[in-house]
Every structure is written in structure tokens, then in C-alpha cells.
Amino acid sequence: MYRRDGVVMRLGLIITGVMIALSLAGSFVVNFFLTGKSWIHEPLHSSLEAMGSLAAVCLAILVLLLQRYEGFTAHRVWISSAFAAMGTLDVFHASVSAGAPFVWLRSIATFAGGFFFVLTLMRDRQVRPLVAFLPPFAIALSSVILGAVSAYYPYALPPMVEDGRFTAYAMAINVAGGIFFLIAAANFLRIFLSRGRPDELIFLNLCLLFGLAGLLFPASEPWSVDWWLWHVLRLVAYLIALPYLFFIFQRFEKELQKLVADLKISNEELEHFAYVASHDLKEPLLSVASNIKLLDRRIRKGKHEEAGQFIENSLHQLNMMQQLISDLLIYSRVGTQARAFENVSCDAVLRSALANLKISVDKKQAAITSDPLPDVMADPVQMVQLMQNLLSNALKFCEGRPPVIHVNAVKGEGEWIFSIRDNGIGIPVEHSGRIFEMFGRIHKERFHGTGIGLATCKKIVEHHGGRIWVASEQGKGSTFFFTLPIRHGKQS
Ligand code: ADP
């Protein structure tokens, strides 16, 4: 869901751009203006690393938790594992003083992080929640053991610094880790470009900085200015990733709450729908049953000549039921089988609706006129359904004179206001809300119908983000209004 979120996407692109620019500018300044400078400050270094490791652990947890919304995947499990390994090893790195374990712990943190990030190249697949939580926890635990052993048995470690310079071991581990990170960064870029997932940008950003830091490691010396620069850049990458993922997390939560609220409303609607539908469907069914009973009695008494009437009644009721069921189907499909909105000419919609109603228009000798109608972004099929329902009502609820109908549209504030005016029997003002409800028929005795047409119209209009209402004077006619928001796209 957040993939279509423009804010998340823009923010991701800006952060990535800023971070790349920052690292380039930083490298430029350090290499051209501060060459050969160094500064030994263990407490500051420990603080930076401690903050970084805390951020990495939080990221590991956040990446795991985010999967609750999208489903657990191997891809995300490896990312979480990478953060878990780096976070735990960096805790030890921050807590030991300069010496072999100090460089060793940072180097293996780079290597392990890069290694687990590179595993995201493997084919992605869905995993069960329990399986998803296992690798990051196991990796964090192993890192704790490795960190503790490294800190307590420093003499068992390969030499990392000799004569104030990094050894070949240190360089090899860091360069290998850096290469892993850069390969992973390329993969995140590929995923971002193909699937448009903005959070991949943040991982790309992180891997790029960690990768460059690893590759440039052989060129730096402990405590040199560029050594400090990469520490700061890595920390910034962490500290940016954290609120960004929180931001996505919060967007998911919001979306979820909206979905729950929508679900509640649709559940209530469904309950109401089931209640009225069963009531209105029962009516013709009961009538058929009583007709068959009467028919049975007549046949037993040998009065075959009266049977025709009961059969005719039953067939009429069954037709009624068939109509009800097909109208209910149309109604229920409005939300579920809607097509993507496209540019629709309402003049063409009116022509289609009139063509479908031609028999009725000719029979009633109706005069139908219209002003030029606009183009709108809508579902073309539903637009024809809407127009046809309103026109067929205007043709139907007219007694004693040929229907005179006029269709019009005017531009309101950010919306088009359509109107369909007739000279029919009109609607008592107290019923002007009820007619849009399911089975809200008010002229039951005089006109046949299912009472689903206007409910369907309301659902279509609301699906398009508009409103529908009626203004009427009994005996003089009605005007049905509906609005459609003016959306971006080709609309005139
Ligand atoms: P149906 O037409 O099947 O009865 P609708 O949902 O289309 O069901 O309409 C609901 C009720 O609203 C109708 O039964 C009728 O009483 C009233 N109605 C709808 N359109 C008009 C109209 N143009 N003029 C007068 N009454 C109307």
C-alpha cells in the first residue's frame, strides 16, 4: 500500500540523494583540505558506535515487524539478520578500547553485515512468521558469543593493526565486506526500479555508504579524518533509516485502521442488506407458495379452469424474483468488480443509455434533451448503469403525459454536478432520503420494480467519490442530482 504513497517515495529519493551528495562532499573536503590530520578520541568513537549499534538493533526489529503488514519474506529476514549481526558486534566494538579486538570487531561487523545483505540476492519467497524470527535471533546470539570471545581472548585474533597501520587481514575483511555491501546495493537498486518499493532505497543508501566505507578502508588509518568521516556517515545512514522505517510503519498502521473502519461499515451494511434482501425475497416466494396451495385445492376439486390464473400469478412472482436476484447481483458487484477509472465522455454515456432504453423511450413518446456533458475520470460501465437507472426511472414514474426529460451538468467547486430532470409524479419530501436505500420503494402499488436501482446509483456515485440526492415537487416532477469529483487526467 505504501508503494503508491507519493510522500514515502519522494522522501526516500530525497534522503538517498542527500546522503550520496553528503558522502561525496565529505570525501572531497577530507581528501583535499584535511589530509594527514588525525584525532584520537575513544569516548566519542564509542558513543558513535554505541548509537549506531542501538539503531541497527532497532532496525532489525522494525524490519521484522514491518512484515506483519506485507507478509514475511526471506528477503526481509536477511535484511533484519544483517542489522542484527552489525548491531550486536558493534556493541562489543564500542565497549572495547583501541587494540586488536577493537578493529577486529568492527571488521567482522562489516563482513557479517555485507554477507547477510548479499543473501538478499537469493530467490525471494514467503516464510512463516516463526521461521522469519529465527535467523535474526540466532545470528544476534552467535554475534554476542563471537563478540564476547573476541573481547576476552584478544591474543587468539589475527593482527589487525601494525605500526599504526591496518594489516592485510584487516584490509581483506573490510574490502570483502565492502564488496558484499556494494553488490547488495546494486540489488536494492534493481528491486527499487522494478517494483518501486521506496524502502529499498533506504537499504540501498545504507549499503552504498557501508560498501564505500569498506572499500576505502585500506586507504585510511585509525583515527584519521576520513576514518572519522565514514564513522559519521554510517551513523547518519542508520539514524535516517530508523525514522524513515518508522514513518512507513505509521503509514501502514493508518491504512490498517482505515481498512478496519471500512470493514466495520461494510459489515454493518452487509447485515442490513441480508435483512432487507431476505425480507423482500421472501415476499414473492410466499406468494408462489400460496398460489401453489390454492392451485392444488382447485385441481383436487376438479376446477381446472381456475388453475390458469394461479399459474400466471406464480410465473409473475417468479419473474419478479429473478429480476430481484439479478439486480442484487449488479448492486453487489459495484464495489468488487469495478474497473480502473478512465477518461469517459458523458455524452457517449448518455447515448449508450438512451440506446439501451430505446423501446421504452419510443413507447412512452418521451422527449429527452441534454446540454453538452463533460468528460470525467470514471468507470465507463458503471457510468452507463447510473445514467440508465436514472433515465429509466424518469420514464417509468410518469403518469398521464409523455415524459419530458432534460440532462445537464454544471461545474461546481472541484466537481461536476449532473442533473436529470423529469415531469413525472414526483416524490414526497419526507421520502427523498429513503428512496436511495435498498428496497426503498414508495410507489409500490402503482409501479413494478425491485427498489434496488437507486441504491445501486448511490453506491456507484459514492464509489466515484461523489454524492447523490433528489429535489422534487409532488405531481410536478423530480430532479435527481449527482456529483463526480474533477480528477486529474484528461477532463474537459
Ligand atoms: P424501482 O424503480 O425498482 O422501484 P429504485 O431504487 O430505482 O427502484 O427507486 C426507488 C423508488 O424511488 C421507486 O420505487 C420510486 O418510488 C421512487 N422514484 C425513483 N425515481 C423516481 C422518479 N424519477 N420519480 C418519482 N419517483 C421516483
Short mmCIF file of C-alpha atoms and ligand atoms in Angstrom, two decimals:
data_model
loop_
_atom_site.label_atom_id
_atom_site.label_comp_id
_atom_site.label_asym_id
_atom_site.label_seq_id
_atom_site.Cartn_x
_atom_site.Cartn_y
_atom_site.Cartn_z
CA MET A 1 0.00 0.00 0.00
CA TYR A 2 2.78 2.45 0.88
CA ARG A 3 4.26 1.83 -2.58
CA ARG A 4 1.67 4.11 -4.12
CA ASP A 5 2.34 6.67 -1.41
CA GLY A 6 3.97 9.66 -3.11
CA VAL A 7 5.24 11.16 0.18
CA VAL A 8 7.11 7.98 1.13
CA MET A 9 8.59 7.71 -2.36
CA ARG A 10 9.68 11.37 -2.56
CA LEU A 11 11.16 11.24 0.93
CA GLY A 12 13.12 8.08 0.05
CA LEU A 13 14.54 9.67 -3.10
CA ILE A 14 15.48 12.89 -1.31
CA ILE A 15 17.22 11.02 1.54
CA THR A 16 19.20 8.86 -0.89
CA GLY A 17 20.21 11.89 -2.96
CA VAL A 18 21.25 13.89 0.12
CA MET A 19 23.26 11.01 1.58
CA ILE A 20 25.16 10.39 -1.67
CA ALA A 21 25.85 14.13 -2.02
CA LEU A 22 26.98 14.33 1.64
CA SER A 23 29.42 11.45 1.29
CA LEU A 24 30.87 12.86 -1.94
CA ALA A 25 31.21 16.34 -0.44
CA GLY A 26 32.67 14.90 2.79
CA SER A 27 35.26 12.82 0.90
CA PHE A 28 36.19 15.83 -1.20
CA VAL A 29 36.72 18.08 1.83
CA VAL A 30 38.61 15.43 3.78
CA ASN A 31 40.92 14.45 0.91
CA PHE A 32 41.69 17.94 -0.33
CA PHE A 33 41.66 20.08 2.79
CA LEU A 34 42.27 17.82 5.78
CA THR A 35 44.82 15.30 4.51
CA GLY A 36 47.09 13.74 7.12
CA LYS A 37 45.07 15.05 10.07
CA SER A 38 44.02 12.66 12.82
CA TRP A 39 42.28 12.87 16.17
CA ILE A 40 42.27 10.20 18.87
CA HIS A 41 39.16 10.34 20.99
CA GLU A 42 37.99 6.99 22.26
CA PRO A 43 34.90 8.16 24.20
CA LEU A 44 33.49 9.95 21.15
CA HIS A 45 34.18 6.95 18.96
CA SER A 46 32.49 4.64 21.50
CA SER A 47 29.45 6.92 21.64
CA LEU A 48 29.13 6.98 17.84
CA GLU A 49 29.41 3.21 17.62
CA ALA A 50 27.01 2.68 20.54
CA MET A 51 24.40 4.89 18.87
CA GLY A 52 24.95 3.05 15.58
CA SER A 53 24.59 -0.35 17.20
CA LEU A 54 21.40 0.68 19.01
CA ALA A 55 19.98 1.98 15.74
CA ALA A 56 20.96 -1.25 13.96
CA VAL A 57 19.23 -3.41 16.58
CA CYS A 58 16.10 -1.24 16.36
CA LEU A 59 16.23 -1.53 12.56
CA ALA A 60 16.49 -5.32 12.78
CA ILE A 61 13.34 -5.41 14.94
CA LEU A 62 11.48 -2.85 12.80
CA VAL A 63 12.22 -4.70 9.54
CA LEU A 64 10.89 -7.88 11.15
CA LEU A 65 7.75 -6.19 12.48
CA LEU A 66 7.00 -4.39 9.20
CA GLN A 67 6.48 -7.79 7.63
CA ARG A 68 3.30 -8.21 9.66
CA TYR A 69 1.61 -5.97 7.12
CA GLU A 70 3.03 -7.38 3.90
CA GLY A 71 3.74 -10.98 4.79
CA PHE A 72 7.05 -12.45 5.94
CA THR A 73 9.63 -12.91 3.19
CA ALA A 74 13.17 -14.33 3.04
CA HIS A 75 14.37 -11.01 1.56
CA ARG A 76 13.35 -9.08 4.68
CA VAL A 77 14.64 -11.81 7.00
CA TRP A 78 18.16 -11.40 5.55
CA ILE A 79 17.99 -7.63 5.93
CA SER A 80 16.93 -8.00 9.55
CA SER A 81 19.71 -10.57 10.10
CA ALA A 82 22.30 -8.16 8.67
CA PHE A 83 21.20 -5.43 11.08
CA ALA A 84 21.12 -7.91 13.98
CA ALA A 85 24.71 -9.03 13.27
CA MET A 86 26.05 -5.49 12.83
CA GLY A 87 24.16 -4.15 15.85
CA THR A 88 25.38 -6.81 18.28
CA LEU A 89 29.01 -6.88 17.07
CA ASP A 90 29.17 -3.08 17.21
CA VAL A 91 28.11 -3.16 20.87
CA PHE A 92 31.33 -5.04 21.62
CA HIS A 93 33.31 -2.82 19.25
CA ALA A 94 32.06 0.26 21.14
CA SER A 95 32.87 -1.21 24.51
CA VAL A 96 36.49 -2.32 23.96
CA SER A 97 39.40 0.11 23.88
CA ALA A 98 41.74 0.51 20.89
CA GLY A 99 43.65 -2.68 20.09
CA ALA A 100 43.24 -5.88 18.11
CA PRO A 101 39.63 -6.72 19.22
CA PHE A 102 38.61 -3.13 18.52
CA VAL A 103 39.45 -3.29 14.79
CA TRP A 104 38.60 -6.98 14.55
CA LEU A 105 35.05 -6.49 15.87
CA ARG A 106 34.32 -3.58 13.51
CA SER A 107 35.82 -5.51 10.60
CA ILE A 108 33.77 -8.65 11.18
CA ALA A 109 30.67 -6.47 11.73
CA THR A 110 31.26 -5.07 8.22
CA PHE A 111 31.87 -8.53 6.82
CA ALA A 112 28.84 -10.13 8.50
CA GLY A 113 26.55 -7.20 7.60
CA GLY A 114 27.66 -7.31 3.97
CA PHE A 115 27.38 -11.09 3.87
CA PHE A 116 23.76 -11.15 5.12
CA PHE A 117 22.79 -8.23 2.91
CA VAL A 118 24.19 -10.07 -0.10
CA LEU A 119 21.93 -13.02 0.72
CA THR A 120 19.01 -10.82 -0.40
CA LEU A 121 20.13 -11.75 -3.92
CA MET A 122 18.76 -15.24 -3.38
CA ARG A 123 15.33 -16.00 -4.77
CA ASP A 124 12.71 -14.39 -2.53
CA ARG A 125 9.92 -16.46 -1.04
CA GLN A 126 7.26 -16.21 1.64
CA VAL A 127 8.18 -17.65 5.03
CA ARG A 128 6.19 -18.44 8.15
CA PRO A 129 6.37 -15.83 10.95
CA LEU A 130 8.19 -18.18 13.32
CA VAL A 131 10.75 -19.05 10.64
CA ALA A 132 11.21 -15.33 9.92
CA PHE A 133 12.07 -14.50 13.53
CA LEU A 134 14.54 -17.35 13.93
CA PRO A 135 17.57 -16.32 11.77
CA PRO A 136 17.90 -12.75 13.16
CA PHE A 137 17.70 -14.06 16.73
CA ALA A 138 20.13 -16.91 16.07
CA ILE A 139 22.53 -14.52 14.33
CA ALA A 140 22.30 -11.95 17.14
CA LEU A 141 23.02 -14.70 19.68
CA SER A 142 26.01 -16.04 17.68
CA SER A 143 27.31 -12.47 17.34
CA VAL A 144 27.09 -11.99 21.10
CA ILE A 145 29.12 -15.18 21.63
CA LEU A 146 31.65 -14.18 18.94
CA GLY A 147 31.91 -10.65 20.37
CA ALA A 148 32.42 -11.89 23.92
CA VAL A 149 35.02 -14.49 22.89
CA SER A 150 36.88 -11.87 20.78
CA ALA A 151 36.91 -9.40 23.67
CA TYR A 152 38.14 -11.96 26.22
CA TYR A 153 40.72 -13.76 24.05
CA PRO A 154 42.35 -10.93 22.05
CA TYR A 155 45.60 -12.89 21.61
CA ALA A 156 43.73 -15.53 19.59
CA LEU A 157 42.73 -12.93 16.97
CA PRO A 158 44.71 -12.22 13.80
CA PRO A 159 46.79 -8.98 13.98
CA MET A 160 44.71 -6.04 12.82
CA VAL A 161 46.97 -3.01 13.29
CA GLU A 162 50.76 -2.93 12.97
CA ASP A 163 52.90 0.23 13.30
CA GLY A 164 49.78 2.40 13.37
CA ARG A 165 48.53 0.97 10.03
CA PHE A 166 45.90 -1.65 9.26
CA THR A 167 47.22 -5.11 8.42
CA ALA A 168 46.41 -7.13 5.29
CA TYR A 169 43.91 -9.20 7.37
CA ALA A 170 42.01 -6.09 8.41
CA MET A 171 42.03 -4.75 4.86
CA ALA A 172 40.91 -8.07 3.32
CA ILE A 173 37.98 -8.49 5.73
CA ASN A 174 36.80 -4.90 5.23
CA VAL A 175 37.21 -4.91 1.45
CA ALA A 176 35.33 -8.23 1.19
CA GLY A 177 32.54 -6.82 3.37
CA GLY A 178 32.53 -3.61 1.31
CA ILE A 179 32.18 -5.60 -1.94
CA PHE A 180 29.27 -7.56 -0.43
CA PHE A 181 27.57 -4.29 0.55
CA LEU A 182 28.02 -2.83 -2.94
CA ILE A 183 26.61 -5.95 -4.60
CA ALA A 184 23.62 -5.76 -2.22
CA ALA A 185 23.23 -2.03 -3.03
CA ALA A 186 23.04 -2.86 -6.76
CA ASN A 187 20.39 -5.47 -5.98
CA PHE A 188 18.34 -2.98 -3.92
CA LEU A 189 18.52 -0.55 -6.83
CA ARG A 190 17.27 -3.26 -9.17
CA ILE A 191 14.37 -4.09 -6.85
CA PHE A 192 13.52 -0.41 -6.42
CA LEU A 193 13.49 0.15 -10.19
CA SER A 194 11.44 -2.95 -10.96
CA ARG A 195 8.97 -2.93 -8.05
CA GLY A 196 9.04 0.71 -6.92
CA ARG A 197 9.41 -0.14 -3.22
CA PRO A 198 10.70 3.08 -1.62
CA ASP A 199 12.16 1.37 1.48
CA GLU A 200 14.58 -0.48 -0.82
CA LEU A 201 16.05 2.97 -1.46
CA ILE A 202 16.92 3.34 2.20
CA PHE A 203 18.64 -0.06 2.26
CA LEU A 204 20.40 0.88 -0.98
CA ASN A 205 21.60 4.09 0.64
CA LEU A 206 22.84 2.22 3.70
CA CYS A 207 24.63 -0.49 1.70
CA LEU A 208 26.23 2.09 -0.58
CA LEU A 209 27.75 4.00 2.34
CA PHE A 210 28.84 0.87 4.21
CA GLY A 211 30.23 -0.57 0.95
CA LEU A 212 32.27 2.55 0.16
CA ALA A 213 33.48 2.72 3.77
CA GLY A 214 34.66 -0.92 3.48
CA LEU A 215 36.38 -0.39 0.12
CA LEU A 216 38.12 2.80 1.21
CA PHE A 217 39.23 1.19 4.46
CA PRO A 218 42.75 0.25 3.16
CA ALA A 219 43.35 3.90 2.26
CA SER A 220 42.58 5.14 5.76
CA GLU A 221 44.46 4.99 9.05
CA PRO A 222 42.98 4.59 12.55
CA TRP A 223 41.76 7.95 13.91
CA SER A 224 42.43 9.79 10.59
CA VAL A 225 39.87 12.37 9.47
CA ASP A 226 38.46 10.16 6.68
CA TRP A 227 38.23 7.30 9.20
CA TRP A 228 36.04 9.61 11.34
CA LEU A 229 34.09 10.77 8.27
CA TRP A 230 32.97 7.23 7.40
CA HIS A 231 32.02 6.61 11.02
CA VAL A 232 29.79 9.68 10.96
CA LEU A 233 28.31 8.86 7.55
CA ARG A 234 27.48 5.30 8.61
CA LEU A 235 25.80 6.58 11.76
CA VAL A 236 23.81 9.14 9.76
CA ALA A 237 22.69 6.38 7.37
CA TYR A 238 21.41 4.38 10.36
CA LEU A 239 19.78 7.34 12.02
CA ILE A 240 17.97 8.26 8.81
CA ALA A 241 16.82 4.72 8.08
CA LEU A 242 15.26 4.41 11.51
CA PRO A 243 12.72 7.28 11.38
CA TYR A 244 12.04 6.51 7.72
CA LEU A 245 11.01 2.94 8.51
CA PHE A 246 9.01 4.26 11.48
CA PHE A 247 7.28 6.59 9.06
CA ILE A 248 6.38 3.65 6.81
CA PHE A 249 5.28 1.71 9.89
CA GLN A 250 2.96 4.53 10.90
CA ARG A 251 1.54 4.73 7.35
CA PHE A 252 0.79 1.01 7.47
CA GLU A 253 -0.93 1.43 10.85
CA LYS A 254 -3.07 4.27 9.49
CA GLU A 255 -4.01 2.27 6.40
CA LEU A 256 -4.83 -0.70 8.60
CA GLN A 257 -7.06 1.39 10.85
CA LYS A 258 -8.86 2.75 7.79
CA LEU A 259 -9.34 -0.78 6.47
CA VAL A 260 -10.75 -1.90 9.83
CA ALA A 261 -13.15 1.07 9.85
CA ASP A 262 -14.22 0.32 6.24
CA LEU A 263 -14.68 -3.33 7.14
CA LYS A 264 -16.88 -2.39 10.07
CA ILE A 265 -19.08 -0.22 7.87
CA SER A 266 -19.28 -2.86 5.16
CA ASN A 267 -20.15 -5.49 7.78
CA GLU A 268 -22.98 -3.35 9.08
CA GLU A 269 -24.14 -2.73 5.51
CA LEU A 270 -23.99 -6.45 4.83
CA GLU A 271 -26.12 -7.23 7.89
CA HIS A 272 -28.68 -4.65 6.85
CA PHE A 273 -28.53 -5.88 3.27
CA ALA A 274 -29.08 -9.52 4.32
CA TYR A 275 -32.03 -8.48 6.46
CA VAL A 276 -33.86 -6.48 3.80
CA ALA A 277 -32.88 -8.83 0.97
CA SER A 278 -34.28 -11.86 2.80
CA HIS A 279 -37.45 -9.92 3.58
CA ASP A 280 -38.03 -8.78 0.00
CA LEU A 281 -37.05 -12.12 -1.49
CA LYS A 282 -39.45 -13.91 0.86
CA GLU A 283 -42.42 -11.91 -0.39
CA PRO A 284 -42.63 -13.39 -3.93
CA LEU A 285 -41.68 -16.79 -2.57
CA LEU A 286 -44.58 -16.81 -0.07
CA SER A 287 -46.91 -15.64 -2.81
CA VAL A 288 -45.81 -18.52 -5.11
CA ALA A 289 -46.29 -20.99 -2.25
CA SER A 290 -49.82 -19.77 -1.51
CA ASN A 291 -50.65 -19.81 -5.25
CA ILE A 292 -49.50 -23.44 -5.50
CA LYS A 293 -51.60 -24.37 -2.44
CA LEU A 294 -54.68 -22.75 -3.98
CA LEU A 295 -53.90 -24.41 -7.31
CA ASP A 296 -53.67 -27.79 -5.58
CA ARG A 297 -57.07 -27.27 -3.91
CA ARG A 298 -58.72 -26.26 -7.20
CA ILE A 299 -57.26 -29.29 -9.01
CA ARG A 300 -58.46 -31.64 -6.23
CA LYS A 301 -61.92 -30.15 -6.53
CA GLY A 302 -61.71 -30.62 -10.30
CA LYS A 303 -61.91 -26.87 -11.02
CA HIS A 304 -59.23 -26.97 -13.72
CA GLU A 305 -60.47 -23.83 -15.47
CA GLU A 306 -59.32 -21.65 -12.48
CA ALA A 307 -55.79 -23.13 -12.48
CA GLY A 308 -54.54 -20.79 -15.27
CA GLN A 309 -54.85 -17.70 -13.07
CA PHE A 310 -52.73 -19.21 -10.26
CA ILE A 311 -50.06 -20.40 -12.68
CA GLU A 312 -49.91 -16.94 -14.23
CA ASN A 313 -49.60 -15.31 -10.76
CA SER A 314 -46.83 -17.70 -9.79
CA LEU A 315 -44.91 -17.05 -13.01
CA HIS A 316 -45.22 -13.32 -12.43
CA GLN A 317 -43.84 -13.64 -8.90
CA LEU A 318 -41.03 -15.88 -10.11
CA ASN A 319 -40.11 -13.32 -12.77
CA MET A 320 -40.09 -10.71 -10.05
CA MET A 321 -37.72 -12.85 -8.01
CA GLN A 322 -35.42 -13.38 -10.96
CA GLN A 323 -35.28 -9.61 -11.51
CA LEU A 324 -34.58 -9.07 -7.82
CA ILE A 325 -31.70 -11.52 -7.83
CA SER A 326 -30.11 -10.06 -10.96
CA ASP A 327 -30.49 -6.50 -9.55
CA LEU A 328 -28.93 -7.64 -6.28
CA LEU A 329 -26.03 -9.09 -8.23
CA ILE A 330 -25.48 -5.81 -10.08
CA TYR A 331 -25.62 -3.95 -6.75
CA SER A 332 -23.13 -6.24 -5.03
CA ARG A 333 -20.69 -6.01 -7.94
CA VAL A 334 -20.39 -2.22 -7.84
CA GLY A 335 -17.53 -2.28 -5.35
CA THR A 336 -15.95 -5.60 -6.20
CA GLN A 337 -15.94 -5.70 -9.98
CA ALA A 338 -15.23 -2.07 -10.66
CA ARG A 339 -12.74 -1.29 -13.41
CA ALA A 340 -9.95 1.27 -13.29
CA PHE A 341 -11.12 4.84 -13.85
CA GLU A 342 -10.53 6.19 -17.33
CA ASN A 343 -11.44 9.25 -19.31
CA VAL A 344 -15.15 8.85 -20.09
CA SER A 345 -17.25 11.07 -22.32
CA CYS A 346 -20.58 11.62 -20.57
CA ASP A 347 -22.18 12.50 -23.93
CA ALA A 348 -21.24 8.99 -25.09
CA VAL A 349 -22.55 7.57 -21.79
CA LEU A 350 -25.90 9.29 -22.37
CA ARG A 351 -26.06 7.98 -25.96
CA SER A 352 -25.41 4.40 -24.76
CA ALA A 353 -28.02 4.64 -22.00
CA LEU A 354 -30.61 6.01 -24.43
CA ALA A 355 -29.83 3.29 -26.97
CA ASN A 356 -30.46 0.67 -24.24
CA LEU A 357 -33.78 2.35 -23.33
CA LYS A 358 -34.93 2.93 -26.95
CA ILE A 359 -38.01 0.67 -26.74
CA SER A 360 -39.28 2.39 -23.62
CA VAL A 361 -38.49 5.89 -24.95
CA ASP A 362 -40.42 5.19 -28.19
CA LYS A 363 -43.31 3.52 -26.37
CA LYS A 364 -43.75 6.43 -23.98
CA GLN A 365 -43.10 9.04 -26.70
CA ALA A 366 -40.64 10.69 -24.36
CA ALA A 367 -38.83 13.92 -25.23
CA ILE A 368 -35.26 13.72 -23.94
CA THR A 369 -32.88 16.64 -24.29
CA SER A 370 -29.44 17.39 -22.93
CA ASP A 371 -26.80 20.11 -22.70
CA PRO A 372 -23.19 19.26 -23.64
CA LEU A 373 -21.83 16.94 -20.95
CA PRO A 374 -18.21 16.86 -19.73
CA ASP A 375 -15.58 14.10 -19.83
CA VAL A 376 -14.89 12.57 -16.42
CA MET A 377 -12.47 10.05 -14.91
CA ALA A 378 -14.76 7.13 -14.14
CA ASP A 379 -15.66 3.51 -14.71
CA PRO A 380 -17.42 3.68 -18.10
CA VAL A 381 -19.65 0.65 -17.49
CA GLN A 382 -20.87 2.00 -14.15
CA MET A 383 -21.49 5.43 -15.67
CA VAL A 384 -23.87 3.87 -18.21
CA GLN A 385 -25.57 1.89 -15.40
CA LEU A 386 -26.02 5.09 -13.39
CA MET A 387 -27.40 7.16 -16.26
CA GLN A 388 -29.64 4.33 -17.45
CA ASN A 389 -31.14 3.74 -13.98
CA LEU A 390 -31.96 7.42 -13.52
CA LEU A 391 -33.39 7.77 -17.03
CA SER A 392 -35.47 4.59 -16.79
CA ASN A 393 -36.97 5.86 -13.50
CA ALA A 394 -37.74 9.21 -15.14
CA LEU A 395 -39.50 7.32 -17.94
CA LYS A 396 -41.29 4.93 -15.56
CA PHE A 397 -42.61 7.25 -12.84
CA CYS A 398 -44.60 9.40 -15.23
CA GLU A 399 -48.37 9.18 -15.50
CA GLY A 400 -50.92 10.84 -17.75
CA ARG A 401 -48.48 12.69 -20.02
CA PRO A 402 -45.43 11.83 -22.16
CA PRO A 403 -42.20 12.13 -20.20
CA VAL A 404 -40.12 15.26 -20.77
CA ILE A 405 -36.57 14.71 -19.51
CA HIS A 406 -33.55 17.00 -19.52
CA VAL A 407 -29.96 16.05 -18.67
CA ASN A 408 -27.46 18.69 -17.68
CA ALA A 409 -24.07 19.15 -15.95
CA VAL A 410 -22.56 22.26 -14.37
CA LYS A 411 -19.09 22.78 -12.92
CA GLY A 412 -19.09 23.17 -9.13
CA GLU A 413 -16.14 23.57 -6.76
CA GLY A 414 -13.84 20.70 -7.71
CA GLU A 415 -16.74 18.63 -9.01
CA TRP A 416 -19.26 18.24 -11.79
CA ILE A 417 -22.91 18.45 -10.73
CA PHE A 418 -25.12 16.39 -13.04
CA SER A 419 -28.91 16.66 -13.06
CA ILE A 420 -31.69 14.59 -14.64
CA ARG A 421 -34.98 16.46 -14.55
CA ASP A 422 -38.37 14.87 -15.32
CA ASN A 423 -42.00 15.92 -15.33
CA GLY A 424 -43.19 12.77 -13.54
CA ILE A 425 -45.24 12.05 -10.44
CA GLY A 426 -42.64 13.44 -8.03
CA ILE A 427 -41.59 12.21 -4.59
CA PRO A 428 -42.97 13.35 -1.22
CA VAL A 429 -40.21 15.28 0.51
CA GLU A 430 -40.27 13.00 3.58
CA HIS A 431 -39.27 10.04 1.36
CA SER A 432 -36.44 11.77 -0.51
CA GLY A 433 -33.77 10.01 1.60
CA ARG A 434 -35.40 6.59 1.85
CA ILE A 435 -35.56 6.01 -1.90
CA PHE A 436 -31.75 5.66 -2.03
CA GLU A 437 -31.87 2.82 0.47
CA MET A 438 -32.17 -0.77 -0.64
CA PHE A 439 -35.84 -1.64 -1.43
CA GLY A 440 -36.87 1.94 -0.64
CA ARG A 441 -39.90 1.87 -2.94
CA ILE A 442 -42.64 4.38 -2.29
CA HIS A 443 -45.00 3.78 -5.21
CA LYS A 444 -45.31 0.02 -4.68
CA GLU A 445 -48.96 -0.30 -5.64
CA ARG A 446 -48.82 1.63 -8.91
CA PHE A 447 -45.43 0.62 -10.35
CA HIS A 448 -43.47 -2.60 -10.60
CA GLY A 449 -39.85 -2.59 -9.53
CA THR A 450 -37.27 -4.09 -7.25
CA GLY A 451 -36.26 -0.98 -5.28
CA ILE A 452 -32.56 -1.63 -5.93
CA GLY A 453 -31.94 0.83 -8.80
CA LEU A 454 -31.35 3.98 -6.74
CA ALA A 455 -29.35 2.08 -4.09
CA THR A 456 -27.09 0.93 -6.94
CA CYS A 457 -26.87 4.52 -8.24
CA LYS A 458 -25.83 5.71 -4.76
CA LYS A 459 -23.19 3.00 -4.50
CA ILE A 460 -21.78 3.86 -7.94
CA VAL A 461 -21.67 7.59 -7.19
CA GLU A 462 -20.03 7.04 -3.79
CA HIS A 463 -17.55 4.63 -5.35
CA HIS A 464 -16.52 7.54 -7.58
CA GLY A 465 -16.26 9.91 -4.58
CA GLY A 466 -19.49 11.82 -5.29
CA ARG A 467 -22.93 12.42 -3.71
CA ILE A 468 -26.48 11.84 -4.94
CA TRP A 469 -29.76 13.50 -3.92
CA VAL A 470 -33.16 14.45 -5.25
CA ALA A 471 -35.22 17.63 -5.34
CA SER A 472 -38.87 17.07 -6.12
CA GLU A 473 -42.34 18.54 -6.06
CA GLN A 474 -45.12 16.01 -5.87
CA GLY A 475 -47.16 15.87 -9.04
CA LYS A 476 -44.79 18.19 -10.92
CA GLY A 477 -41.63 16.17 -11.35
CA SER A 478 -38.24 15.35 -9.83
CA THR A 479 -34.66 16.33 -10.46
CA PHE A 480 -32.00 13.83 -9.49
CA PHE A 481 -28.56 15.34 -8.86
CA PHE A 482 -25.24 13.56 -8.55
CA THR A 483 -21.70 14.86 -8.34
CA LEU A 484 -18.42 13.48 -9.64
CA PRO A 485 -15.11 14.93 -8.42
CA ILE A 486 -12.94 16.56 -11.07
CA ARG A 487 -9.91 14.29 -11.09
CA HIS A 488 -6.58 14.85 -12.78
CA GLY A 489 -6.45 13.23 -16.18
CA LYS A 490 -7.90 14.30 -19.45
CA GLN A 491 -11.11 16.04 -18.40
CA SER A 492 -12.81 18.95 -20.11
P1 ADP B 1 -37.56 0.75 -8.54
O1 ADP B 1 -37.52 1.69 -9.68
O2 ADP B 1 -37.18 -0.62 -8.91
O3 ADP B 1 -38.80 0.81 -7.74
P2 ADP B 1 -35.48 2.44 -7.49
O4 ADP B 1 -34.47 2.15 -6.43
O5 ADP B 1 -34.97 2.79 -8.83
O6 ADP B 1 -36.42 1.19 -7.52
O7 ADP B 1 -36.38 3.63 -6.95
C1 ADP B 1 -36.85 3.62 -5.62
C2 ADP B 1 -38.15 4.37 -5.53
O8 ADP B 1 -37.90 5.77 -5.72
C3 ADP B 1 -39.13 4.00 -6.60
O9 ADP B 1 -39.86 2.86 -6.24
C4 ADP B 1 -39.99 5.24 -6.68
O10 ADP B 1 -40.94 5.19 -5.65
C5 ADP B 1 -39.00 6.37 -6.37
N1 ADP B 1 -38.51 7.02 -7.61
C6 ADP B 1 -37.35 6.79 -8.23
N2 ADP B 1 -37.19 7.60 -9.29
C7 ADP B 1 -38.28 8.37 -9.36
C8 ADP B 1 -38.72 9.41 -10.23
N3 ADP B 1 -37.98 9.83 -11.27
N4 ADP B 1 -39.92 9.99 -9.97
C9 ADP B 1 -40.66 9.61 -8.91
N5 ADP B 1 -40.31 8.63 -8.05
C10 ADP B 1 -39.15 8.01 -8.28
#
